[in-house]
Short mmCIF file of C-alpha atoms in Angstrom, two decimals:
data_model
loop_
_atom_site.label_atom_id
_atom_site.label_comp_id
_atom_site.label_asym_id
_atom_site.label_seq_id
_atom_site.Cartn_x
_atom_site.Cartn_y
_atom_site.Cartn_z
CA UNK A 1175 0.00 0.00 0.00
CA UNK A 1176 2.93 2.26 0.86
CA UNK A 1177 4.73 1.80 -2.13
CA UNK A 1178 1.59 2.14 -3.86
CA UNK A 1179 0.69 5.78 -2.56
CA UNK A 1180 4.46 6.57 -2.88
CA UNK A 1181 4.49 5.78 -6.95
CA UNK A 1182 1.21 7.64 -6.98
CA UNK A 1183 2.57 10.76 -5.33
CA UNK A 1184 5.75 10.50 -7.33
CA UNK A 1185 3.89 10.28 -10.95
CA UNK A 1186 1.65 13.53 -9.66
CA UNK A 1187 4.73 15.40 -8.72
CA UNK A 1188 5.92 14.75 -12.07
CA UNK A 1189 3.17 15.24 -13.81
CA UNK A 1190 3.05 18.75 -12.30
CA UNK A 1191 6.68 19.63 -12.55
CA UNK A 1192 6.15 18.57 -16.38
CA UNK A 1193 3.15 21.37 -16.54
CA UNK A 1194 5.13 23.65 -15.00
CA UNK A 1195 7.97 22.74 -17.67
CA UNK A 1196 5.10 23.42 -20.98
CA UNK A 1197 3.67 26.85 -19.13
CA UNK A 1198 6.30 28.96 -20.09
CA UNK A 1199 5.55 32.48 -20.84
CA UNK A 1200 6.73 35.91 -21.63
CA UNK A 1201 5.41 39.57 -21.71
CA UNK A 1202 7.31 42.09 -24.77
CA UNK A 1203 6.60 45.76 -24.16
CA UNK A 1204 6.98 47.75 -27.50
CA UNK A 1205 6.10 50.54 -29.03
CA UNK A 1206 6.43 53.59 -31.69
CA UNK A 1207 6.81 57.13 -30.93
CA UNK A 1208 5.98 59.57 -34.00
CA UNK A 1209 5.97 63.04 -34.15
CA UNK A 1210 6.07 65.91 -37.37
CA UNK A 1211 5.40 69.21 -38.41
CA UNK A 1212 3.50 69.86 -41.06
CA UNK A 1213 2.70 72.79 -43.29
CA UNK A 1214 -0.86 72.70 -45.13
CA UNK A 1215 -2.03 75.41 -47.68
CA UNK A 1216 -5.22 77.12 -48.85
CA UNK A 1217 -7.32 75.60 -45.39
CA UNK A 1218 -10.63 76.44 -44.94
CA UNK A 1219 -12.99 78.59 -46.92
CA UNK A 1220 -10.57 81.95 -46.72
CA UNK A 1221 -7.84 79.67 -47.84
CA UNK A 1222 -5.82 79.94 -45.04
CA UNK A 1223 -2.43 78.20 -44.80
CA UNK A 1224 -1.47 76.14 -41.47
CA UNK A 1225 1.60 75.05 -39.55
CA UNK A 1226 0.94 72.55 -36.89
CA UNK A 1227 2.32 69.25 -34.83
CA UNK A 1228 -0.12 66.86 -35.70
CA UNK A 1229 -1.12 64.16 -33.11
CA UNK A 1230 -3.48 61.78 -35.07
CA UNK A 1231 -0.99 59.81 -37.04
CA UNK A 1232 2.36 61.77 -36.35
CA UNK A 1233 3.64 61.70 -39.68
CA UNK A 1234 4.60 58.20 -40.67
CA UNK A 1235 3.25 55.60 -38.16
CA UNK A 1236 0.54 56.31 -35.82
CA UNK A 1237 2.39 56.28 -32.02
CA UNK A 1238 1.66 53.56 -30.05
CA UNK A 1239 2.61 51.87 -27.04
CA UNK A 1240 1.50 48.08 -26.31
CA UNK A 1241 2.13 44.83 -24.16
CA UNK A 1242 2.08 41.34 -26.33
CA UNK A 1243 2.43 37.88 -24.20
CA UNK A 1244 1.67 34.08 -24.97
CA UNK A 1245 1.73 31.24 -22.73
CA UNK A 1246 3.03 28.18 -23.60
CA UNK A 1247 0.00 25.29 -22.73
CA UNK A 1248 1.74 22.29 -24.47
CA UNK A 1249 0.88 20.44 -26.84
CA UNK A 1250 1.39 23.37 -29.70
CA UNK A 1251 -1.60 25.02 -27.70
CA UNK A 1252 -0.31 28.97 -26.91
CA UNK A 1253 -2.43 31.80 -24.60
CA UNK A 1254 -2.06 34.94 -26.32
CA UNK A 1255 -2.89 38.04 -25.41
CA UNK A 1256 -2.49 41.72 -26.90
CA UNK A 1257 -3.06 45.25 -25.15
CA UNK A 1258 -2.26 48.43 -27.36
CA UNK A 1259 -2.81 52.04 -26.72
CA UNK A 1260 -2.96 54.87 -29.16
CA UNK A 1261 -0.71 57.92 -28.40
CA UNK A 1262 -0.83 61.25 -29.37
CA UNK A 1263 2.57 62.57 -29.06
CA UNK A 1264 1.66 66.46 -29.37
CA UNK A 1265 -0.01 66.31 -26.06
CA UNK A 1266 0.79 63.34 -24.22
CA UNK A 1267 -2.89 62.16 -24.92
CA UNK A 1268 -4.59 58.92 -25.71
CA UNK A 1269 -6.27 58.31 -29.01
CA UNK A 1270 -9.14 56.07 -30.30
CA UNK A 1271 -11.39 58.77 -28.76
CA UNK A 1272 -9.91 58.89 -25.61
CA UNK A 1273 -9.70 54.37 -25.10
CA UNK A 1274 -6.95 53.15 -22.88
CA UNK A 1275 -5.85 50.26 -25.07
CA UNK A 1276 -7.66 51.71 -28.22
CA UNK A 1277 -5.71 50.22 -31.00
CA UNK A 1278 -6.11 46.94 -29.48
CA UNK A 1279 -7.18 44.62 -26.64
CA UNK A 1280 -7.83 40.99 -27.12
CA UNK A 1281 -7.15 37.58 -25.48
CA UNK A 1282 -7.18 34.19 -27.51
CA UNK A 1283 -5.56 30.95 -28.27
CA UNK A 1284 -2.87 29.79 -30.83
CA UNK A 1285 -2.40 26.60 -32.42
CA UNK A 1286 -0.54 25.29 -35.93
CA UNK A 1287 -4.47 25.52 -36.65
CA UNK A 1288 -4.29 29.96 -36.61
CA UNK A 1289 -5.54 31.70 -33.64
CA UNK A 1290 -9.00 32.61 -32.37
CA UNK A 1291 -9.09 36.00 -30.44
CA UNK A 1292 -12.02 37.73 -28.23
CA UNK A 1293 -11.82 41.52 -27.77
CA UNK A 1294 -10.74 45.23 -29.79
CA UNK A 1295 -9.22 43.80 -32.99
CA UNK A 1296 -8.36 44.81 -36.38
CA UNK A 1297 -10.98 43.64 -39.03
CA UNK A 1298 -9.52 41.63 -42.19
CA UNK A 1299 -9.75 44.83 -44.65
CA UNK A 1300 -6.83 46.14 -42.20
CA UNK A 1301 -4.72 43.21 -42.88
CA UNK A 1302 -5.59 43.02 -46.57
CA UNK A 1303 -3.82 46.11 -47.39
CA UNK A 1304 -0.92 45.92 -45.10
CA UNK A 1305 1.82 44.70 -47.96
CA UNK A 1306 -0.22 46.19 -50.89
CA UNK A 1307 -0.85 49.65 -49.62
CA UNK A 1308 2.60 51.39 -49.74
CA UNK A 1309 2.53 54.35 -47.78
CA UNK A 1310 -0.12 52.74 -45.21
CA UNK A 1311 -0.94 54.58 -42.58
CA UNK A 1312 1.10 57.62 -43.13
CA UNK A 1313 -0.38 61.35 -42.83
CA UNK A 1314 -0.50 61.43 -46.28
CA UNK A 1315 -1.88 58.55 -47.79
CA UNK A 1316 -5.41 56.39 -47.90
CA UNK A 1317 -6.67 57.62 -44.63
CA UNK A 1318 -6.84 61.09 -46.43
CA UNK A 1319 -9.27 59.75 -48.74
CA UNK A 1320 -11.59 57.07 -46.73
CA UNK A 1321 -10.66 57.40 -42.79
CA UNK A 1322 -11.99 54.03 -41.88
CA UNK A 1323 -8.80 52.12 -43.89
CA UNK A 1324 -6.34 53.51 -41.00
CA UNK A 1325 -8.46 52.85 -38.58
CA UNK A 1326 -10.48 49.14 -39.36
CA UNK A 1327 -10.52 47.74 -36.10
CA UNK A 1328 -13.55 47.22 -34.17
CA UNK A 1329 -15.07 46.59 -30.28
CA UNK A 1330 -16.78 43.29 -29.06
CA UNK A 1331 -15.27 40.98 -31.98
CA UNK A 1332 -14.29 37.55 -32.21
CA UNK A 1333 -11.58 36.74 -34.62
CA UNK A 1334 -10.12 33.94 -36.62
CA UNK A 1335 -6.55 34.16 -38.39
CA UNK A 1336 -4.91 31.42 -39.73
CA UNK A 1337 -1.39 31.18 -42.16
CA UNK A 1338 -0.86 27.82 -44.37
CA UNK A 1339 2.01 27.38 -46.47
CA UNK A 1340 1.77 31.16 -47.54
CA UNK A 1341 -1.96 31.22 -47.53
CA UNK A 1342 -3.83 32.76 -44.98
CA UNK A 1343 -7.81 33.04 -44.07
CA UNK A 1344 -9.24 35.17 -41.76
CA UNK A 1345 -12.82 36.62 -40.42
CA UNK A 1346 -14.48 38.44 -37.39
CA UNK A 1347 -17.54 39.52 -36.20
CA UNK A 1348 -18.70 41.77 -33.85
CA UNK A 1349 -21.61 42.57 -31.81
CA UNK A 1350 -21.16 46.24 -31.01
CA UNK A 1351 -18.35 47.85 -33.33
CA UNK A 1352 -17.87 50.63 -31.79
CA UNK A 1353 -18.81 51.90 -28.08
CA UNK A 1354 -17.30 55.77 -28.08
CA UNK A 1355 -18.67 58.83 -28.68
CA UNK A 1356 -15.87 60.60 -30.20
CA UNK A 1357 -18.04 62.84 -33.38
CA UNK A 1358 -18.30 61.81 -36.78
CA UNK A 1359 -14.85 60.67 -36.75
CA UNK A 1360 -12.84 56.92 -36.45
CA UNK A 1361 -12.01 57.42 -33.41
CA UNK A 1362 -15.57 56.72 -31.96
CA UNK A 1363 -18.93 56.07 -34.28
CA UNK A 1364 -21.36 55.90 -31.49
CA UNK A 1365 -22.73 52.84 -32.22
CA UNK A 1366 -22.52 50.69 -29.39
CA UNK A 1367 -24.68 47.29 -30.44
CA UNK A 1368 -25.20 44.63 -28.35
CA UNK A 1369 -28.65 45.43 -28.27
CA UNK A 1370 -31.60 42.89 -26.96
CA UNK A 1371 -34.14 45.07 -28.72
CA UNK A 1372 -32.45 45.54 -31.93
CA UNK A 1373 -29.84 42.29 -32.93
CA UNK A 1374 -28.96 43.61 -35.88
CA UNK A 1375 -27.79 46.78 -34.94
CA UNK A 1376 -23.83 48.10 -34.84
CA UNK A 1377 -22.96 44.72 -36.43
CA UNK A 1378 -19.74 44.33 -38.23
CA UNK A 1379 -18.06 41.29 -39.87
CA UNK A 1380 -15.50 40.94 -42.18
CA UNK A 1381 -13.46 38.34 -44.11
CA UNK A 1382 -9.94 37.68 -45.59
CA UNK A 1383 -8.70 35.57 -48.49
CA UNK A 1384 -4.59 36.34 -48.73
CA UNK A 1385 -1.68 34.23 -50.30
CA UNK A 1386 2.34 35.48 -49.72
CA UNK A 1387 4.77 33.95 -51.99
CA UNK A 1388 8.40 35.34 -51.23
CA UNK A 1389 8.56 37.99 -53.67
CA UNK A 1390 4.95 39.04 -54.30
CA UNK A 1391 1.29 38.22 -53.17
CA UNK A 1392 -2.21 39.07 -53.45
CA UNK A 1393 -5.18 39.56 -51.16
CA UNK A 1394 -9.06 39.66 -51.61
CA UNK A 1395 -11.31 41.02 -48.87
CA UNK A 1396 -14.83 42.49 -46.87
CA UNK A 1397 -15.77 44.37 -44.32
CA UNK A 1398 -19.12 45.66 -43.68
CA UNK A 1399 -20.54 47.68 -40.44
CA UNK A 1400 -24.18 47.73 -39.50
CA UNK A 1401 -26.08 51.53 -38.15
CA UNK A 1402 -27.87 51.68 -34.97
CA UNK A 1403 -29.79 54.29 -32.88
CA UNK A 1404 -27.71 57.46 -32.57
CA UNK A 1405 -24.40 56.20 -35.10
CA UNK A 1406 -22.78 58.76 -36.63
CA UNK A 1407 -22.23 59.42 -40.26
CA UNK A 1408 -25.52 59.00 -41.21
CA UNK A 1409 -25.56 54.93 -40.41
CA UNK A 1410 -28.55 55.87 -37.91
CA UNK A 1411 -30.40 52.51 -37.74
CA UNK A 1412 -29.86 48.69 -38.37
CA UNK A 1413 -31.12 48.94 -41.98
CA UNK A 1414 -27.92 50.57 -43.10
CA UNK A 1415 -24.94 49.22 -44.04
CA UNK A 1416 -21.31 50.28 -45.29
CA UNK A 1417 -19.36 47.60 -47.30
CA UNK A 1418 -16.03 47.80 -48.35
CA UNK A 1419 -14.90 45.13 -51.30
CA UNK A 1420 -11.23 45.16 -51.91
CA UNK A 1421 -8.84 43.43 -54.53
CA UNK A 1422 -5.07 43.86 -53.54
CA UNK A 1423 -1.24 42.92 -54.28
CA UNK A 1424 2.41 43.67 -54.21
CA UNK A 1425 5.80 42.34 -55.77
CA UNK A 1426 9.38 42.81 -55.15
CA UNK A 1427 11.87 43.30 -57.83
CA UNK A 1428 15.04 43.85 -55.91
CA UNK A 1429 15.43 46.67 -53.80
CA UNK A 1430 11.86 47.63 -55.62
CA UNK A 1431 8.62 47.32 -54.26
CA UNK A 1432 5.28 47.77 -56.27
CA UNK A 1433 2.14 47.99 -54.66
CA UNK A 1434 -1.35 48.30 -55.89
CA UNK A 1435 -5.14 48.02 -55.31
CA UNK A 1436 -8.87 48.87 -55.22
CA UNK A 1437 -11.44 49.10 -52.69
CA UNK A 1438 -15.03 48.90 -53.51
CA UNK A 1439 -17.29 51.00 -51.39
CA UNK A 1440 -21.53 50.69 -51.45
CA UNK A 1441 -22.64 52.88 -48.53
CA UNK A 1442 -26.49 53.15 -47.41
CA UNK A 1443 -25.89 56.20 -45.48
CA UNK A 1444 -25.12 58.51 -48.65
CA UNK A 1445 -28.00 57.37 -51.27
CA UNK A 1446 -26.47 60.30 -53.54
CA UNK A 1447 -23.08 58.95 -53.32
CA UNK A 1448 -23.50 55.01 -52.16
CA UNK A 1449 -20.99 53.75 -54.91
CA UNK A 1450 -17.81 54.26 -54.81
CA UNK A 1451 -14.21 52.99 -56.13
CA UNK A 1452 -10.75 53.54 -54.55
CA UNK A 1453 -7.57 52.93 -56.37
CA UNK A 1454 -4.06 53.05 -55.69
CA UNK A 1455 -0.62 52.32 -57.07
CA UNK A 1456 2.45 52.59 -55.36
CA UNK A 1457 6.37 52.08 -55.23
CA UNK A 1458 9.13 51.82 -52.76
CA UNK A 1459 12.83 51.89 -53.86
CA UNK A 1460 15.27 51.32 -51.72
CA UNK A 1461 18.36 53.75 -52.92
CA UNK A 1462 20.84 52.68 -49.80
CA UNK A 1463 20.63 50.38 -46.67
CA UNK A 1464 19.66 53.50 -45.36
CA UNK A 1465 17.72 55.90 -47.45
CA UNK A 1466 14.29 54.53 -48.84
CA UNK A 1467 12.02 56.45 -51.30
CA UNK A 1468 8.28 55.84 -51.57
CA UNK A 1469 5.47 57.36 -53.51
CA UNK A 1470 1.61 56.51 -54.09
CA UNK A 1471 -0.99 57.67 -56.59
CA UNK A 1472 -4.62 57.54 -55.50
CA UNK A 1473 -7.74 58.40 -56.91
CA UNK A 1474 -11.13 58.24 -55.06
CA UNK A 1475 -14.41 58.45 -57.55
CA UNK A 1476 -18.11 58.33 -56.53
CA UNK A 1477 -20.22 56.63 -59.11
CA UNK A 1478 -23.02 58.87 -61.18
CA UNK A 1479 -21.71 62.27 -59.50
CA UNK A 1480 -18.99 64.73 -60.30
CA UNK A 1481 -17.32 63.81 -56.96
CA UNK A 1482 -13.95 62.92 -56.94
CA UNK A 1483 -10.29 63.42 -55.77
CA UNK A 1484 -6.74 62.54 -56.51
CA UNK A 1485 -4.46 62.59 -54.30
CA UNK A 1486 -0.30 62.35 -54.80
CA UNK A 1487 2.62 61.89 -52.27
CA UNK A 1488 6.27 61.23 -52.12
CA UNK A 1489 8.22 60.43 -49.21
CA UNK A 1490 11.63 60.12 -48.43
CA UNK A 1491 13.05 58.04 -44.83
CA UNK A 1492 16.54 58.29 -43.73
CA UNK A 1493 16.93 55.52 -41.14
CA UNK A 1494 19.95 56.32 -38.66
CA UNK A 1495 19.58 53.39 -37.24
CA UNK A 1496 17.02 50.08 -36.57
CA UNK A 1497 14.87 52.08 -34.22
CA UNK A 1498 15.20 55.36 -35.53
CA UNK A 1499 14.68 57.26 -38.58
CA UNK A 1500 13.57 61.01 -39.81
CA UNK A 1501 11.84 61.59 -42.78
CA UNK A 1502 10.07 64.14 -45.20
CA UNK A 1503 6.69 63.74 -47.19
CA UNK A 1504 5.20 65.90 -49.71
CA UNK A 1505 1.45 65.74 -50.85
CA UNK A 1506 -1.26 67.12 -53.15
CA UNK A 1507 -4.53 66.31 -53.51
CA UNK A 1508 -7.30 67.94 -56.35
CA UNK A 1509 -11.05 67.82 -54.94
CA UNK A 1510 -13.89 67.87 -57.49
CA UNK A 1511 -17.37 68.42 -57.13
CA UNK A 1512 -18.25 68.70 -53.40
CA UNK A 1513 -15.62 66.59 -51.88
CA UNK A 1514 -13.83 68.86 -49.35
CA UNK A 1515 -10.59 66.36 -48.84
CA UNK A 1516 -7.83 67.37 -46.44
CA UNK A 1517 -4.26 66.38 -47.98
CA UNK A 1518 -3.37 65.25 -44.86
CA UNK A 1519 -5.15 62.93 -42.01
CA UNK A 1520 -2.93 63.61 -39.41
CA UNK A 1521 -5.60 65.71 -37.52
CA UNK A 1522 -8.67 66.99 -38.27
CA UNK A 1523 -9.26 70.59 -39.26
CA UNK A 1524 -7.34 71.47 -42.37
CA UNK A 1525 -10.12 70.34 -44.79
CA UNK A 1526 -10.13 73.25 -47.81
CA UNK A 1527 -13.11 74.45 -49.30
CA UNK A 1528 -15.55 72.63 -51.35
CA UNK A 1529 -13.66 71.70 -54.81
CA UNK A 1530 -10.54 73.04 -53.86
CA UNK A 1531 -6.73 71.55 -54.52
CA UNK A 1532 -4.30 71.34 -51.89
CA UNK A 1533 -0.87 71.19 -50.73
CA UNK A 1534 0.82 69.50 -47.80
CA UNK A 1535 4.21 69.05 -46.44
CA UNK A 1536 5.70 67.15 -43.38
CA UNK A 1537 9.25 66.69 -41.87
CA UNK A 1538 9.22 64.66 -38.97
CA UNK A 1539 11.13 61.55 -36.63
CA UNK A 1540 10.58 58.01 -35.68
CA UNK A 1541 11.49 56.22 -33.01
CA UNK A 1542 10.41 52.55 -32.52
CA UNK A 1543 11.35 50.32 -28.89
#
């Protein structure tokens, strides 16, 4: 009996110490710091010109500063975990309309199978033009044009990303996209969801076909968000949706990168304007280890209505190291119609009048940890 309880005690020691041994984990704290000045013309309807520090999207990357962690369960199994916050540099403030972890905030589980994830979370349209989209998320680039591309993540959503042998599928869905009131802005719609009365309402799902071969690769993707009660931009009840379609791709030639796509928009909450296309091509060249040039041409254009803009922008990065770089971007955009376009989506407020071209510059410094 003795010798029985002792082997039985022995085998649950070592069955523990062996857990112990698989639930390894570890906690990275990273981050970007971004901040520019930036010199827009002709702002306004006196045509005003405007020198500021933006805090929105600095000038290249949006600032951030996050915690990332996985736990090792056995068996291939991981805990993961993700909590990001938004900074605005300028003033030391938090973005996302004011959100502690606003960029992100979600728990899950890993596996050779992908990872499922509960929480704040990018939707798939984010992650479809990540390689294809050029200049990204840069003060000057497709956030001028539609603000939601920047800024596609979404409250309440339960994700699924997976990556096989260069192919990868993804979806989410949410049931309330997007708790703040922050204005007609990204950083908080107003439509909260999760709504016994209405199950429809501030709905958002979205899906992801993407294959990445070593020099070039191709993405197709959705996204669509549902109105509710007292939504901003116009999505003011369940009935309304805004649907995003997007074809994308990239290639490397080299030190030469070439990046193009178009995103498909059919909005319920502008009947005037509900179709529209957004296209892009880009290239990156890099001239040195350390000096990279980029540029991207995009042109926004609302079926059956003279609305439309173009929008150009160079930029040049001089990276004096791997953490830290300064750069200068240049921009232009042409508004037709009744589109009142900002060059730059850095910060709100330097929208010209109706119709009107504009002018942007930015010199500014990166520092990533």
């Amino acid at each position: 009996m003795r010798k029985h309880l002792i082997a039985l005690a022995a085998g649950s020691i070592a069955a523990l110490v062996g857990s112990a041994a698989h639930a390894q984990s570890n906690v990275t704290i990273y981050g970007i710091v971004d901040s520019s000045v930036e010199y827009i013309n002709k702002v306004g309807a006196a045509g005003d010109s405007l020198t500021r520090m933006p805090g929105l999207t600095g000038g290249q990357m949006p600032s951030r500063m996050g915690f990332r962690g996985t736990e090792d369960l056995g068996g291939g199994l991981k805990a993961i975990f993700t909590l990001e916050s938004g900074l605005g540099v300028d003033t030391g403030t938090l973005n996302q309309g004011g959100r502690f972890f606003g960029r992100q905030s979600f728990v899950g589980l890993s596996g050779s199978w992908g990872a499922v994830t509960l929480g704040r979370q990018y939707s798939m349209l984010f992650w479809s033009q990540l390689d294809a989209d050029i200049l990204g998320p840069a003060s000057y680039g497709s956030g001028s044009l539609d603000s939601y591309l920047p800024n596609a993540r979404v409250d309440n959503a339960i994700a699924y990303k997976g990556t096989f042998n260069g192919f990868t599928a993804g979806a989410t869905y949410s049931f309330g996209r997007d708790t703040v009131n922050a204005g007609p802005s990204p950083s908080g719609s107003n439509c909260a969801g999760e709504n016994a009365s209405d199950k429809s309402a501030c709905r958002q799902w979205s899906v992801m076909a993407k294959y990445d071969a070593a020099q070039w690769g191709v993405a197709l993707a959705m996204d669509e968000i549902t109105g509710g009660a007292g939504a901003f931009a116009g999505l003011t009840n369940s009935d309304l949706k805004d649907r995003r379609s997007t074809a994308a791709g990239w290639a490397k030639f080299g030190d030469f990168k070439l990046g193009a796509g178009l995103i498909a928009r059919s909005n319920d909450a502008t009947p005037a304007t509900k179709k529209s296309n957004l296209w892009y091509v880009g290239a990156q060249y890099r001239i040195t280890p350390a000096f990279v040039l980029d540029g991207e041409v995009f042109k926004l254009d609302y079926k059956n209505s003279a609305n439309e803009a173009m929008l150009y922008a160079i930029r040049g990065t001089y990276n004096l190291s791997k953490r830290t770089a300064v750069y200068a971007t240049a921009g232009h955009i042409s508004n037709k119609g009744t589109l009142a376009l900002s060059v730059s989506n850095a910060a709100t407020g330097s929208n010209p009048a109706a119709g009107t071209a504009q002018t942007g510059v930015s010199v500014g410094m990166r520092h990533s940890f």
